[in-house]
mmCIF file of C-alpha atoms and ligand atoms in Angstrom:
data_model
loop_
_atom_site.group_PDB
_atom_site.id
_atom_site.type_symbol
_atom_site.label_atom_id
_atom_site.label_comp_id
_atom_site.label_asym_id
_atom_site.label_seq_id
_atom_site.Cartn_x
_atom_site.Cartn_y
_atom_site.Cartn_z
ATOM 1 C CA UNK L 18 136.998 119.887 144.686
ATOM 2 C CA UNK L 19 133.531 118.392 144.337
ATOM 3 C CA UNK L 20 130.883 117.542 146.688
ATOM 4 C CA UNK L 21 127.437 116.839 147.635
ATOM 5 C CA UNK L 22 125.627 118.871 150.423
ATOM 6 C CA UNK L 23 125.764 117.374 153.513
ATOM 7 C CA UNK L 24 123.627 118.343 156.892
ATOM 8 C CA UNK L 25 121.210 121.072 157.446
ATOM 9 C CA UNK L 26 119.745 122.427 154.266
ATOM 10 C CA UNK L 27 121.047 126.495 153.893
ATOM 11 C CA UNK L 28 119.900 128.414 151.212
ATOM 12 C CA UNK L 29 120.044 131.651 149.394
ATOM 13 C CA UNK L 30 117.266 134.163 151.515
ATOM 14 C CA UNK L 31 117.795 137.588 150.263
ATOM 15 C CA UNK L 32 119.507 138.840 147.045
ATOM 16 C CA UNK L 33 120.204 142.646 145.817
ATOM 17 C CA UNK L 34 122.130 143.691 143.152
ATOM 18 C CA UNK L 35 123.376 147.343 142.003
ATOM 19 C CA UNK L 36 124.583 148.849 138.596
ATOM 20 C CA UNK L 37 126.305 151.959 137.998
ATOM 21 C CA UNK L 38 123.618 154.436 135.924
ATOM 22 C CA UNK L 39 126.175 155.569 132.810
ATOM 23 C CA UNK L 40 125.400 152.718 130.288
ATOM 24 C CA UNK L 41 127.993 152.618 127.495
ATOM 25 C CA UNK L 42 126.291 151.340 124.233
ATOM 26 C CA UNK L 43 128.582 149.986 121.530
ATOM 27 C CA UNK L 44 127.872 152.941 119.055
ATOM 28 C CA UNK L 45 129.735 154.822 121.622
ATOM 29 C CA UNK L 46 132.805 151.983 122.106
ATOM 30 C CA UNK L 47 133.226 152.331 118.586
ATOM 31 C CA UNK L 48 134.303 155.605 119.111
ATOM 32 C CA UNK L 49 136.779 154.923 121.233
ATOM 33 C CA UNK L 50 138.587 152.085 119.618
ATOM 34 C CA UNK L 51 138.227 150.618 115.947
ATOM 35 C CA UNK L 52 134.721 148.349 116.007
ATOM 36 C CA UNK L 53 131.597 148.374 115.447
ATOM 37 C CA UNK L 54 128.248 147.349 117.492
ATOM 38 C CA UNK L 55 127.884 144.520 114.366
ATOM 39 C CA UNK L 56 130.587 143.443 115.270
ATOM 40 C CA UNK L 57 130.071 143.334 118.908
ATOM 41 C CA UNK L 58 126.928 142.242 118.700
ATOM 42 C CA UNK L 59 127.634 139.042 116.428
ATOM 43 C CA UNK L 60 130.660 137.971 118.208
ATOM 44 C CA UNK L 61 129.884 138.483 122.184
ATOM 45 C CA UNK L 62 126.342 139.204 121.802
ATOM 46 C CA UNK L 63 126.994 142.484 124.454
ATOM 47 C CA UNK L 64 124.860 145.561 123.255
ATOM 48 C CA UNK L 65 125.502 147.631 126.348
ATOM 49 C CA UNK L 66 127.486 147.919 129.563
ATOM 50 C CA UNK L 67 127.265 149.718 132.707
ATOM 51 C CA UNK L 68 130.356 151.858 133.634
ATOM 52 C CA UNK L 69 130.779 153.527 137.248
ATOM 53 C CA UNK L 70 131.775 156.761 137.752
ATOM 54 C CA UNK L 71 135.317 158.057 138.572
ATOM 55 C CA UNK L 72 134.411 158.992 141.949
ATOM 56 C CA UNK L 73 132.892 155.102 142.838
ATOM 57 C CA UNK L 74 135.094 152.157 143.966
ATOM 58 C CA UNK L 75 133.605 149.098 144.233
ATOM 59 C CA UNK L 76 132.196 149.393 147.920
ATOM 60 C CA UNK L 77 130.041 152.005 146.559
ATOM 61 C CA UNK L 78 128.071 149.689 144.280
ATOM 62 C CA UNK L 79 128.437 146.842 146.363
ATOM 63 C CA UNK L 80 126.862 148.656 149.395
ATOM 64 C CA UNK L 81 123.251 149.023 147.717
ATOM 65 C CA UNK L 82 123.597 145.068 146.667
ATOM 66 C CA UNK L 83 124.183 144.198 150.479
ATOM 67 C CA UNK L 84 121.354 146.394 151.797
ATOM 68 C CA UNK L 85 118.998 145.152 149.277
ATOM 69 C CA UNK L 86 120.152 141.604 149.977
ATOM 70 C CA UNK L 87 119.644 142.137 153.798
ATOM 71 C CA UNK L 88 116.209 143.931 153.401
ATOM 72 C CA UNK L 89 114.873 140.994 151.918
ATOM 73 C CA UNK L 90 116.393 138.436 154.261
ATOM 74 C CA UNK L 91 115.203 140.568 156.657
ATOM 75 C CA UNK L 92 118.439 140.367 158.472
ATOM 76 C CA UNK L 93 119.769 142.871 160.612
ATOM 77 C CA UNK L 94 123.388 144.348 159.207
ATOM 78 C CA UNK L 95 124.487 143.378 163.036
ATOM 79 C CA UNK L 96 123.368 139.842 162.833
ATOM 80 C CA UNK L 97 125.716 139.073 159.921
ATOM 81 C CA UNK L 98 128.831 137.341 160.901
ATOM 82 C CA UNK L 99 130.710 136.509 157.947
ATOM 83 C CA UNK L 100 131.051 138.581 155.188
ATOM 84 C CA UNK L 101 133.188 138.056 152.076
ATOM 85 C CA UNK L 102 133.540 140.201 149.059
ATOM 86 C CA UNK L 103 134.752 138.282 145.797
ATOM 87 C CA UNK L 104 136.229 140.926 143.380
ATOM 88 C CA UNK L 105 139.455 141.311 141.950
ATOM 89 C CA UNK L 106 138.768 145.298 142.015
ATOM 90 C CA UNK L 107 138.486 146.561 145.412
ATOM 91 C CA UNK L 108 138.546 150.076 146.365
ATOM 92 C CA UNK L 109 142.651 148.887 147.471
ATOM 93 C CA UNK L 110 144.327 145.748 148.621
ATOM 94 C CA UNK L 111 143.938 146.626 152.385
ATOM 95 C CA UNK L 112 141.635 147.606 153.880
ATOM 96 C CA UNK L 113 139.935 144.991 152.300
ATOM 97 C CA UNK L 114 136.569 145.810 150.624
ATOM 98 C CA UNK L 115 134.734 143.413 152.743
ATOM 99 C CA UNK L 116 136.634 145.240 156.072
ATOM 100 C CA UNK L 117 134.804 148.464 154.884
ATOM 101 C CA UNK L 118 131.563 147.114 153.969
ATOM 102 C CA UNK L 119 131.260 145.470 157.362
ATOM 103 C CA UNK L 120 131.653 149.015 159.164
ATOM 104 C CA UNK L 121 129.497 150.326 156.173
ATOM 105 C CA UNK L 122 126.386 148.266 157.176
ATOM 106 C CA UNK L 123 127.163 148.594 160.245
ATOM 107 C CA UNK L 124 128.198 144.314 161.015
ATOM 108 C CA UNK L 125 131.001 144.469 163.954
ATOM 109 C CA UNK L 126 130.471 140.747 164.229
ATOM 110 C CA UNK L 127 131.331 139.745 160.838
ATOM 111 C CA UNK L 128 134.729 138.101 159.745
ATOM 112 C CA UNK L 129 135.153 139.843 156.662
ATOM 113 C CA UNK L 130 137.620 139.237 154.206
ATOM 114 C CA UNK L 131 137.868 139.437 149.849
ATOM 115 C CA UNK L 132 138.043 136.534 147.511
ATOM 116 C CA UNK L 133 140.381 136.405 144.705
ATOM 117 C CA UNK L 134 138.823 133.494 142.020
ATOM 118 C CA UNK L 135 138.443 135.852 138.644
ATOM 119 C CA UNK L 136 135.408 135.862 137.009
ATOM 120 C CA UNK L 137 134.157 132.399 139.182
ATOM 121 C CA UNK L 138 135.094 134.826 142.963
ATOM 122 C CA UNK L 139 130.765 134.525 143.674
ATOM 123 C CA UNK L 140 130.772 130.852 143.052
ATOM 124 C CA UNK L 141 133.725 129.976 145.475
ATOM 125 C CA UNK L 142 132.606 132.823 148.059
ATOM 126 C CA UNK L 143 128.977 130.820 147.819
ATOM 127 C CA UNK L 144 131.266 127.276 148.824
ATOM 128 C CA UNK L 145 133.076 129.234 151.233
ATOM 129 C CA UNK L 146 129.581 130.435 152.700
ATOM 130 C CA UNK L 147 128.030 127.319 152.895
ATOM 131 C CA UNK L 148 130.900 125.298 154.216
ATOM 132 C CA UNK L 149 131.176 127.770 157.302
ATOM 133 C CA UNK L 150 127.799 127.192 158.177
ATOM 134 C CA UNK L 151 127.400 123.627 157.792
ATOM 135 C CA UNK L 152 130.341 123.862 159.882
ATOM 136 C CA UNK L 153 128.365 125.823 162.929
ATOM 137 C CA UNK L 154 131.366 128.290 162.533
ATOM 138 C CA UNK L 155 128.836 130.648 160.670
ATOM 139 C CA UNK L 156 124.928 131.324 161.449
ATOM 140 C CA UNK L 157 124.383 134.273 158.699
ATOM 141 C CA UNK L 158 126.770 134.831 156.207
ATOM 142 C CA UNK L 159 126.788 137.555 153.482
ATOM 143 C CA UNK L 160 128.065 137.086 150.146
ATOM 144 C CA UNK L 161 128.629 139.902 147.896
ATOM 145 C CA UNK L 162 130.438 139.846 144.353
ATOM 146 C CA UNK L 163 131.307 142.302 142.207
ATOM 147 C CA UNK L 164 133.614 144.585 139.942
ATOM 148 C CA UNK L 165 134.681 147.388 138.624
ATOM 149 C CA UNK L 166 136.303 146.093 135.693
ATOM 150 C CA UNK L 167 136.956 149.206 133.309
ATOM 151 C CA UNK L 168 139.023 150.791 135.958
ATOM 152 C CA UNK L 169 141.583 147.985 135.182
ATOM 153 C CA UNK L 170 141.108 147.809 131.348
ATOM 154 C CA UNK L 171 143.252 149.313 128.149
ATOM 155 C CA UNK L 172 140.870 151.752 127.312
ATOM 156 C CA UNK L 173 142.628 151.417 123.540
ATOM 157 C CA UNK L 174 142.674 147.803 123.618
ATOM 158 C CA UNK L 175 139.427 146.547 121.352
ATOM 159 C CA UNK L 176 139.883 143.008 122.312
ATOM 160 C CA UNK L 177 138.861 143.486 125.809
ATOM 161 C CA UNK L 178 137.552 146.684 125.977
ATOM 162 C CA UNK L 179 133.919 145.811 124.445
ATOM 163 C CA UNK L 180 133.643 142.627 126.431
ATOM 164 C CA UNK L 181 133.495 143.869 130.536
ATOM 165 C CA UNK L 182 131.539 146.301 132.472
ATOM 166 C CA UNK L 183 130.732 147.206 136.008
ATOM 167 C CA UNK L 184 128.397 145.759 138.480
ATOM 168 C CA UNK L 185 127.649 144.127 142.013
ATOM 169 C CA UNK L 186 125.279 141.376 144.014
ATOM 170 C CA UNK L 187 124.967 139.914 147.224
ATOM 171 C CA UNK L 188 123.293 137.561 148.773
ATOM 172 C CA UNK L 189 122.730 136.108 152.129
ATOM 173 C CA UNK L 190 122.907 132.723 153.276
ATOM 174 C CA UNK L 191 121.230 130.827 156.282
ATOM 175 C CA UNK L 192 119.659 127.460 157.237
ATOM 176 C CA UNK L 193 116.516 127.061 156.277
ATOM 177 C CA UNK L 194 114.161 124.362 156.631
ATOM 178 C CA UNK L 195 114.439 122.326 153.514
ATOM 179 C CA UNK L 196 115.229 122.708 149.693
ATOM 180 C CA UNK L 197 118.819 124.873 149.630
ATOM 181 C CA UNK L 198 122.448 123.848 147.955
ATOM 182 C CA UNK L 199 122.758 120.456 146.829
ATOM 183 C CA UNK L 200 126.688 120.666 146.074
ATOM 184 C CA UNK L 201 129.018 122.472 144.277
ATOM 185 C CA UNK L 202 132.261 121.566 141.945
ATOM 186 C CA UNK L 203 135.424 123.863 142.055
ATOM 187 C CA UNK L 204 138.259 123.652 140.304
ATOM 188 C CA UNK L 205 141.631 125.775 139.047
ATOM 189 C CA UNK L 206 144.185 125.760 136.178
ATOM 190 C CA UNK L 207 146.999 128.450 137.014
ATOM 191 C CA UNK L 208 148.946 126.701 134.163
ATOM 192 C CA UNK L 209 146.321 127.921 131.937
ATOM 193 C CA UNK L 210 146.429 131.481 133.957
ATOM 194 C CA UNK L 211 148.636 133.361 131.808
ATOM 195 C CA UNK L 212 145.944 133.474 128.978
ATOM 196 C CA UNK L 213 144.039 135.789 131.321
ATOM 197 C CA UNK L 214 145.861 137.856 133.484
ATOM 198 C CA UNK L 215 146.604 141.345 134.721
ATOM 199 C CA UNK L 216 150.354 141.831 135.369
ATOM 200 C CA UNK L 217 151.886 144.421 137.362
ATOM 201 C CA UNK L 218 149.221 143.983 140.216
ATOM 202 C CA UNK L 219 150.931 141.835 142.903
ATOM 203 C CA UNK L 220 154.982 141.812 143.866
ATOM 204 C CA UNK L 221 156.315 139.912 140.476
ATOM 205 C CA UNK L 222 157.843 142.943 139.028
ATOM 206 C CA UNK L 223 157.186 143.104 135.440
ATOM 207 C CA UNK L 224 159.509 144.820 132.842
ATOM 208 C CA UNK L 225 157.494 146.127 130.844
ATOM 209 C CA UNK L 226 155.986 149.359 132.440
ATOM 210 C CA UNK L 227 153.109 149.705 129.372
ATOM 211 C CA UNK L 228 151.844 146.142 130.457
ATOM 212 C CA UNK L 229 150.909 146.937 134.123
ATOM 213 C CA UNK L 230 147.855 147.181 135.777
ATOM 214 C CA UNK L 231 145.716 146.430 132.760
ATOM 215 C CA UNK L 232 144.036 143.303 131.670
ATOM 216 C CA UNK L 233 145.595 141.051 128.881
ATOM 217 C CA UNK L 234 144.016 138.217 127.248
ATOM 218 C CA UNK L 235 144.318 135.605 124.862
ATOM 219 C CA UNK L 236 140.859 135.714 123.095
ATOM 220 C CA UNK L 237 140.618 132.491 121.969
ATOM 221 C CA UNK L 238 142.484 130.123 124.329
ATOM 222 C CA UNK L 239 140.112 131.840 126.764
ATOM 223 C CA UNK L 240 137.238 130.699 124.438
ATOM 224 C CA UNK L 241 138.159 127.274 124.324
ATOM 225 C CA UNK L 242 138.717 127.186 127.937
ATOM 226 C CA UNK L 243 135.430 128.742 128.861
ATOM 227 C CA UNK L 244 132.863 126.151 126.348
ATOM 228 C CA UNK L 245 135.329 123.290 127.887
ATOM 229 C CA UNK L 246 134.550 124.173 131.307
ATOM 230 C CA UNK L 247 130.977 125.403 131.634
ATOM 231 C CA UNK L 248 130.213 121.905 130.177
ATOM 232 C CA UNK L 249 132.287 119.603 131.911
ATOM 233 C CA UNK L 250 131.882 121.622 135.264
ATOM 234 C CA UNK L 251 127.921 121.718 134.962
ATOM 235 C CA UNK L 252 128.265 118.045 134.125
ATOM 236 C CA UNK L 253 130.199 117.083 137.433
ATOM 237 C CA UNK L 254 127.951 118.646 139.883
ATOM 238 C CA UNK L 255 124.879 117.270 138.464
ATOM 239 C CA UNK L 256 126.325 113.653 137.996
ATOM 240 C CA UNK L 257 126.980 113.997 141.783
ATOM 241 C CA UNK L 258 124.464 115.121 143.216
ATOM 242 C CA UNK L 259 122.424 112.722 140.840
ATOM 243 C CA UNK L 260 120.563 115.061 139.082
ATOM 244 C CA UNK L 261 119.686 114.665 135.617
ATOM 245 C CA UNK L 262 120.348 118.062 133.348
ATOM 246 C CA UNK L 263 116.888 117.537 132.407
ATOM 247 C CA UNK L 264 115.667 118.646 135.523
ATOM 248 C CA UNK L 265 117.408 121.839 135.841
ATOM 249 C CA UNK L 266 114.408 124.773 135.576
ATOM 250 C CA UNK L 267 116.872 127.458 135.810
ATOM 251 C CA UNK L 268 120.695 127.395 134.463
ATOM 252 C CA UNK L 269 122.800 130.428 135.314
ATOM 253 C CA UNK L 270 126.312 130.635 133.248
ATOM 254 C CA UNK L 271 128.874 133.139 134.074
ATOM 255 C CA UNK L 272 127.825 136.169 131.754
ATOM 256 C CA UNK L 273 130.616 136.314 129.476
ATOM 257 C CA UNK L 274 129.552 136.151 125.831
ATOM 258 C CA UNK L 275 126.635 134.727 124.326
ATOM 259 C CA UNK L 276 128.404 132.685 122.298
ATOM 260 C CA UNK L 277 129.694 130.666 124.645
ATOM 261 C CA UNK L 278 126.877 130.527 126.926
ATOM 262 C CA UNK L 279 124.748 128.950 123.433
ATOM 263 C CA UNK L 280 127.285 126.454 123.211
ATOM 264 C CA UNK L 281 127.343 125.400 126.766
ATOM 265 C CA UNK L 282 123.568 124.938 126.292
ATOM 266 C CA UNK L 283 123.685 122.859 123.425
ATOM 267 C CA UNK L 284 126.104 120.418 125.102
ATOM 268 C CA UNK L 285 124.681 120.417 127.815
ATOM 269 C CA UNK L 286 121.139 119.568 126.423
ATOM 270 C CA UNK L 287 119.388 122.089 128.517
ATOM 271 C CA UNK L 288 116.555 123.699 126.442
ATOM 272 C CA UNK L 289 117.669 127.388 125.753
ATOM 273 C CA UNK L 290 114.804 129.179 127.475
ATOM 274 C CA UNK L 291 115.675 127.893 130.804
ATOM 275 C CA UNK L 292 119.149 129.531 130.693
ATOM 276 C CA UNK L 293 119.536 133.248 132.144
ATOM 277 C CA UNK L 294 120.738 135.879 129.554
ATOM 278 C CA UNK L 295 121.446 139.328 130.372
ATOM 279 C CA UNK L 296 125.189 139.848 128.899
ATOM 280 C CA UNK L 297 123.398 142.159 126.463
ATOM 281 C CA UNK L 298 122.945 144.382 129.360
ATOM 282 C CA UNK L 299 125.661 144.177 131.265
ATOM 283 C CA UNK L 300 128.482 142.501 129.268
ATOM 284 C CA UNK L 301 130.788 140.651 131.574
ATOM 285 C CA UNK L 302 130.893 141.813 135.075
ATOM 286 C CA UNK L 303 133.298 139.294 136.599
ATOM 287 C CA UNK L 304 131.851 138.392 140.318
ATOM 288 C CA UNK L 305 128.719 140.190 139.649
ATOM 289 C CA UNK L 306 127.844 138.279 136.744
ATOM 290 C CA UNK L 307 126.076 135.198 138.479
ATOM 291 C CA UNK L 308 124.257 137.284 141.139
ATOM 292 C CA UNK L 309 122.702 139.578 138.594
ATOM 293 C CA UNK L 310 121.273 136.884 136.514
ATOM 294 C CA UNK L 311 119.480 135.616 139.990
ATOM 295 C CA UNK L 312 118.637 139.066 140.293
ATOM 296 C CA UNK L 313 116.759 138.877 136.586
ATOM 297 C CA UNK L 314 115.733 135.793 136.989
ATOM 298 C CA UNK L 315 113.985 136.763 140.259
ATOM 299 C CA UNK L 316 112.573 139.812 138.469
ATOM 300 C CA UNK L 317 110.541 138.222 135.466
ATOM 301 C CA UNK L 318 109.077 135.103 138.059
ATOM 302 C CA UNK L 319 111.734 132.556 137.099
ATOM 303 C CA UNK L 320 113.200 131.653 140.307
ATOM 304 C CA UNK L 321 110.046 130.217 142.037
ATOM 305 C CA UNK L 322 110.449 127.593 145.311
ATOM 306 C CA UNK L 323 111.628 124.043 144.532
ATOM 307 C CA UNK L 324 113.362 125.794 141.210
ATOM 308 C CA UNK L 325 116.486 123.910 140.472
ATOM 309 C CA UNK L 326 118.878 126.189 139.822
ATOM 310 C CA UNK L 327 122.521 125.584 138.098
ATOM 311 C CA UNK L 328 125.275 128.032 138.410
ATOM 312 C CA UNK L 329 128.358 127.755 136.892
ATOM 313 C CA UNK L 330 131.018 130.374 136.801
ATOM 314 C CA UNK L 331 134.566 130.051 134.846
ATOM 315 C CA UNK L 332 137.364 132.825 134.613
ATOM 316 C CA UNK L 333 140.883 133.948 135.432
ATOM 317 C CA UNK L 334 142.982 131.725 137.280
ATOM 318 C CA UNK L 335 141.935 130.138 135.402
ATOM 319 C CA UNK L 336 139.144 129.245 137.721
ATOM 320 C CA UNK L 337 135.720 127.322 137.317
ATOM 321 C CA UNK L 338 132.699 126.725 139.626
ATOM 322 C CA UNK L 339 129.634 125.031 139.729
ATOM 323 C CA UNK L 340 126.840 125.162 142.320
ATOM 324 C CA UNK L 341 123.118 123.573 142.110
ATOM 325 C CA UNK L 342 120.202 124.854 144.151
ATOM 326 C CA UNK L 343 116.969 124.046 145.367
ATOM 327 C CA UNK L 344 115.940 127.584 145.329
ATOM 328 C CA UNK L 345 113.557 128.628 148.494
ATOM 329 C CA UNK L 346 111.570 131.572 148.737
ATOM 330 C CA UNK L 347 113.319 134.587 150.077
ATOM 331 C CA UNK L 348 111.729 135.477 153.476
ATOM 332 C CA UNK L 349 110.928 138.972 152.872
ATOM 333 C CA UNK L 350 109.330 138.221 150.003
HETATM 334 N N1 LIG A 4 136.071 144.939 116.874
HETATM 335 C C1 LIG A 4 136.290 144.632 115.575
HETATM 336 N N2 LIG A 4 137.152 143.680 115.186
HETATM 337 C C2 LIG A 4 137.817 143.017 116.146
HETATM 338 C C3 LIG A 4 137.635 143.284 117.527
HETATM 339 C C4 LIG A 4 136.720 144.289 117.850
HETATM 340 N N3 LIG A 4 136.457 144.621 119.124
HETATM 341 N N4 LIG A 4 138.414 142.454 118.237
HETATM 342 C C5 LIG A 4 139.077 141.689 117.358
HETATM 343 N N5 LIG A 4 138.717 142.027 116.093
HETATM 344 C C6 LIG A 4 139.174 141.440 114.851
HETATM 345 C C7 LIG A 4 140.510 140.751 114.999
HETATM 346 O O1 LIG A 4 141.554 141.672 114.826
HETATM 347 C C8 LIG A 4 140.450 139.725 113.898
HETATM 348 O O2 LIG A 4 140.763 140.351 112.669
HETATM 349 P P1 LIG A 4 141.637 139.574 111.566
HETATM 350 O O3 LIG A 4 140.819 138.359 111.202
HETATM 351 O O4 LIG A 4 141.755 140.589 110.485
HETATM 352 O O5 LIG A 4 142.911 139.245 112.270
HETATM 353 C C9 LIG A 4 138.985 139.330 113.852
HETATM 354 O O6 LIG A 4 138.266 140.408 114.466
HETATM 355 C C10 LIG A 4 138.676 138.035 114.572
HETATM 356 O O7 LIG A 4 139.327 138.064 115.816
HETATM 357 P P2 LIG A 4 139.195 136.887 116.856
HETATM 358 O O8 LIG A 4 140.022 137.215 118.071
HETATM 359 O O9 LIG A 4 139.441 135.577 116.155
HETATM 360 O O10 LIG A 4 137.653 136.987 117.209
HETATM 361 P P3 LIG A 4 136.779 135.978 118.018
HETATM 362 O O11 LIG A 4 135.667 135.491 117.190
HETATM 363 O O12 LIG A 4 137.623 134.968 118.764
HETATM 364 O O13 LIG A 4 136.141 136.937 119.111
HETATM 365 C C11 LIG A 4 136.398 137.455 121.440
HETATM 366 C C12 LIG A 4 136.981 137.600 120.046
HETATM 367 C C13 LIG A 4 137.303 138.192 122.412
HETATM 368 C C14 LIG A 4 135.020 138.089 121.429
HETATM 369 C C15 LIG A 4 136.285 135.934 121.779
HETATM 370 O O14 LIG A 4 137.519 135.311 121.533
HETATM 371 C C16 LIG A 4 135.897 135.709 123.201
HETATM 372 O O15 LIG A 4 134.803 136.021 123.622
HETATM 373 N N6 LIG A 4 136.774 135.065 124.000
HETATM 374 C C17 LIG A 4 136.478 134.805 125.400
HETATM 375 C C18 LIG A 4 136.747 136.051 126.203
HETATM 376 C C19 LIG A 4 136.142 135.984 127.574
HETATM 377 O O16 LIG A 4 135.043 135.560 127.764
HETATM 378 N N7 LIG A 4 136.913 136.482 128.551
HETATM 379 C C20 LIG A 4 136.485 136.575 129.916
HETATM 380 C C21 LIG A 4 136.328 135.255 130.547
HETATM 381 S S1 LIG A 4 135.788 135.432 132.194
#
């Protein structure tokens, strides 16, 4: 699916994010499984990960995002009335997490439901967003995504054990008076799925018990799938919105390894210190990824009005997502 913005502009006009506090360095991973931060370091460019306690489900960092997202929207919890929670962790399948976070904050008007995309869950809740208000169907619309990945890893399994951790965003959309989303590019390969997957977790009964509930992937096809994407996704949206890649102030790849993130760069031709970087601190944190690199970005001045911002999200599904902003000044702020 691709397409260019059409009608009012609608923008991005409060973001909050939320980390657990136990940060897991990769001195400590490596005793746990057989590695090494070196070897971390070099290959995924992670240092450090956030890990939530056993007592927190996802609502529970996801609820701080919201508030701090509403609080600088300056929207009222009760004013909200769509809410959707990309993860592919919630506290259970039902109630959903979004159900729970609407009573949470106290938003009785909301249609609240989660988003299952992988990794790329924020980018296609941010379509979803957008399409129900250009649509009049939504006035204020929430957007939260996040994970608690390490509650569904192999705690003995190196290959994907250094690579996630745990984390949440939000963000809340409106109309606004100009700049806002300029379009967006989605797309899906479940052919491609099986490379990243997590049997055991839906009603195809798997035989072997060992397998379930944890994540398995194939390293390398997952590689060549993410540089493949982040390029030729990021390419799509800009070619149709007519943007040149030369005039994006403020590129946002899914958080997944640095090493793929420098190679989407160089492709791309964007200069390196316009792209968002804080896998080192968080490693990959699946729907939470995009909106904490806002949330950075934000922080150290980057994400000024009439930025253009490019986000572009890729993961299991195999799913990809791209969406380009004309980034306005939160109201609050
Ligand atoms: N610590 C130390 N050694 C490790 C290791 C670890 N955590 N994981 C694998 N190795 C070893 C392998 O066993 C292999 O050893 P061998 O050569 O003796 O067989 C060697 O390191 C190289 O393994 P390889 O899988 O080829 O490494 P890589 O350079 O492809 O890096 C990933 C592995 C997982 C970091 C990389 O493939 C990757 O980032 N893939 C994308 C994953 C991703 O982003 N997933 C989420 C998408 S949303």
């Amino acid at each position: 699916m691709i397409g260019k913005a059409q009608g009012p502009p609608i923008s991005i006009t409060g973001l909050g994010c939320h980390v657990p506090d136990r940060v897991l360095t990769n001195d400590e991973l490596s005793t746990i499984v057989e590695t090494s931060d070196e070897w971390i370091m070099e290959r995924t460019g992670i240092r450090e990960r956030r890990i939530a306690a056993p007592e927190e489900a996802l609502t529970d960092i996801a609820l701080p995002a919201a508030r701090a997202a509403l609080a600088q929207a300056g929207v009222e919890p009760r004013d909200i009335d769509l809410l959707i929670c990309a993860t592919v962790t919630p506290d259970m399948m039902f109630p959903t997490a979004s159900a729970l976070l609407a009573d949470e904050l106290g938003a009785p008007r909301a249609a609240a439901y989660d988003l299952l995309a992988g990794c790329t869950g924020f980018v296609y809740a941010l379509v979803q967003a957008y399409g129900m208000i250009a649509a009049g169907l939504s006035e204020r619309a929430l957007v939260i995504g996040g994970d608690i990945l390490s509650r569904i890893l192999d705690w003995s399994d190196r290959s994907t054990l250094i690579l996630f951790g745990d984390g949440a965003g939000a963000v809340v959309l409106e109309k606004v008076d100009h700049g806002g989303f300029l379009g967006f590019e989605l797309g899906a390969d479940g052919g491609g799925g099986i490379h990243l997957s997590l049997p055991g977790s839906g009603s195809r009964r798997i035989e072997d018990a060992s397998a379930n509930g944890y994540v398995h992937m194939n390293g390398r096809e997952v590689f060549k799938f993410a540089t493949r994407v982040l390029v030729s996704s990021a390419r799509a949206v800009l070619d149709e919105c007519g943007v040149g890649v030369e005039d994006v102030d403020v590129y946002v790849p899914h958080q997944a390894n640095v090493r793929i993130m420098d190679h989407a760069v160089q492709k791309l031709g964007i200069p390196r210190e316009r792209m968002v970087v804080n896998v080192d601190r968080y490693g990959n944190t699946s729907s939470g990824s995009i909106p904490l690199a806002l949330a950075d970005a934000a922080a150290d001045g980057r994400l000024t009005e009439g930025k253009l911002v490019l986000m572009t999200g890729m993961g299991a599904g195999l799913t990809w997502g791209s969406a380009l902003l004309r980034w306005t000044e939160p109201k609050a702020a």
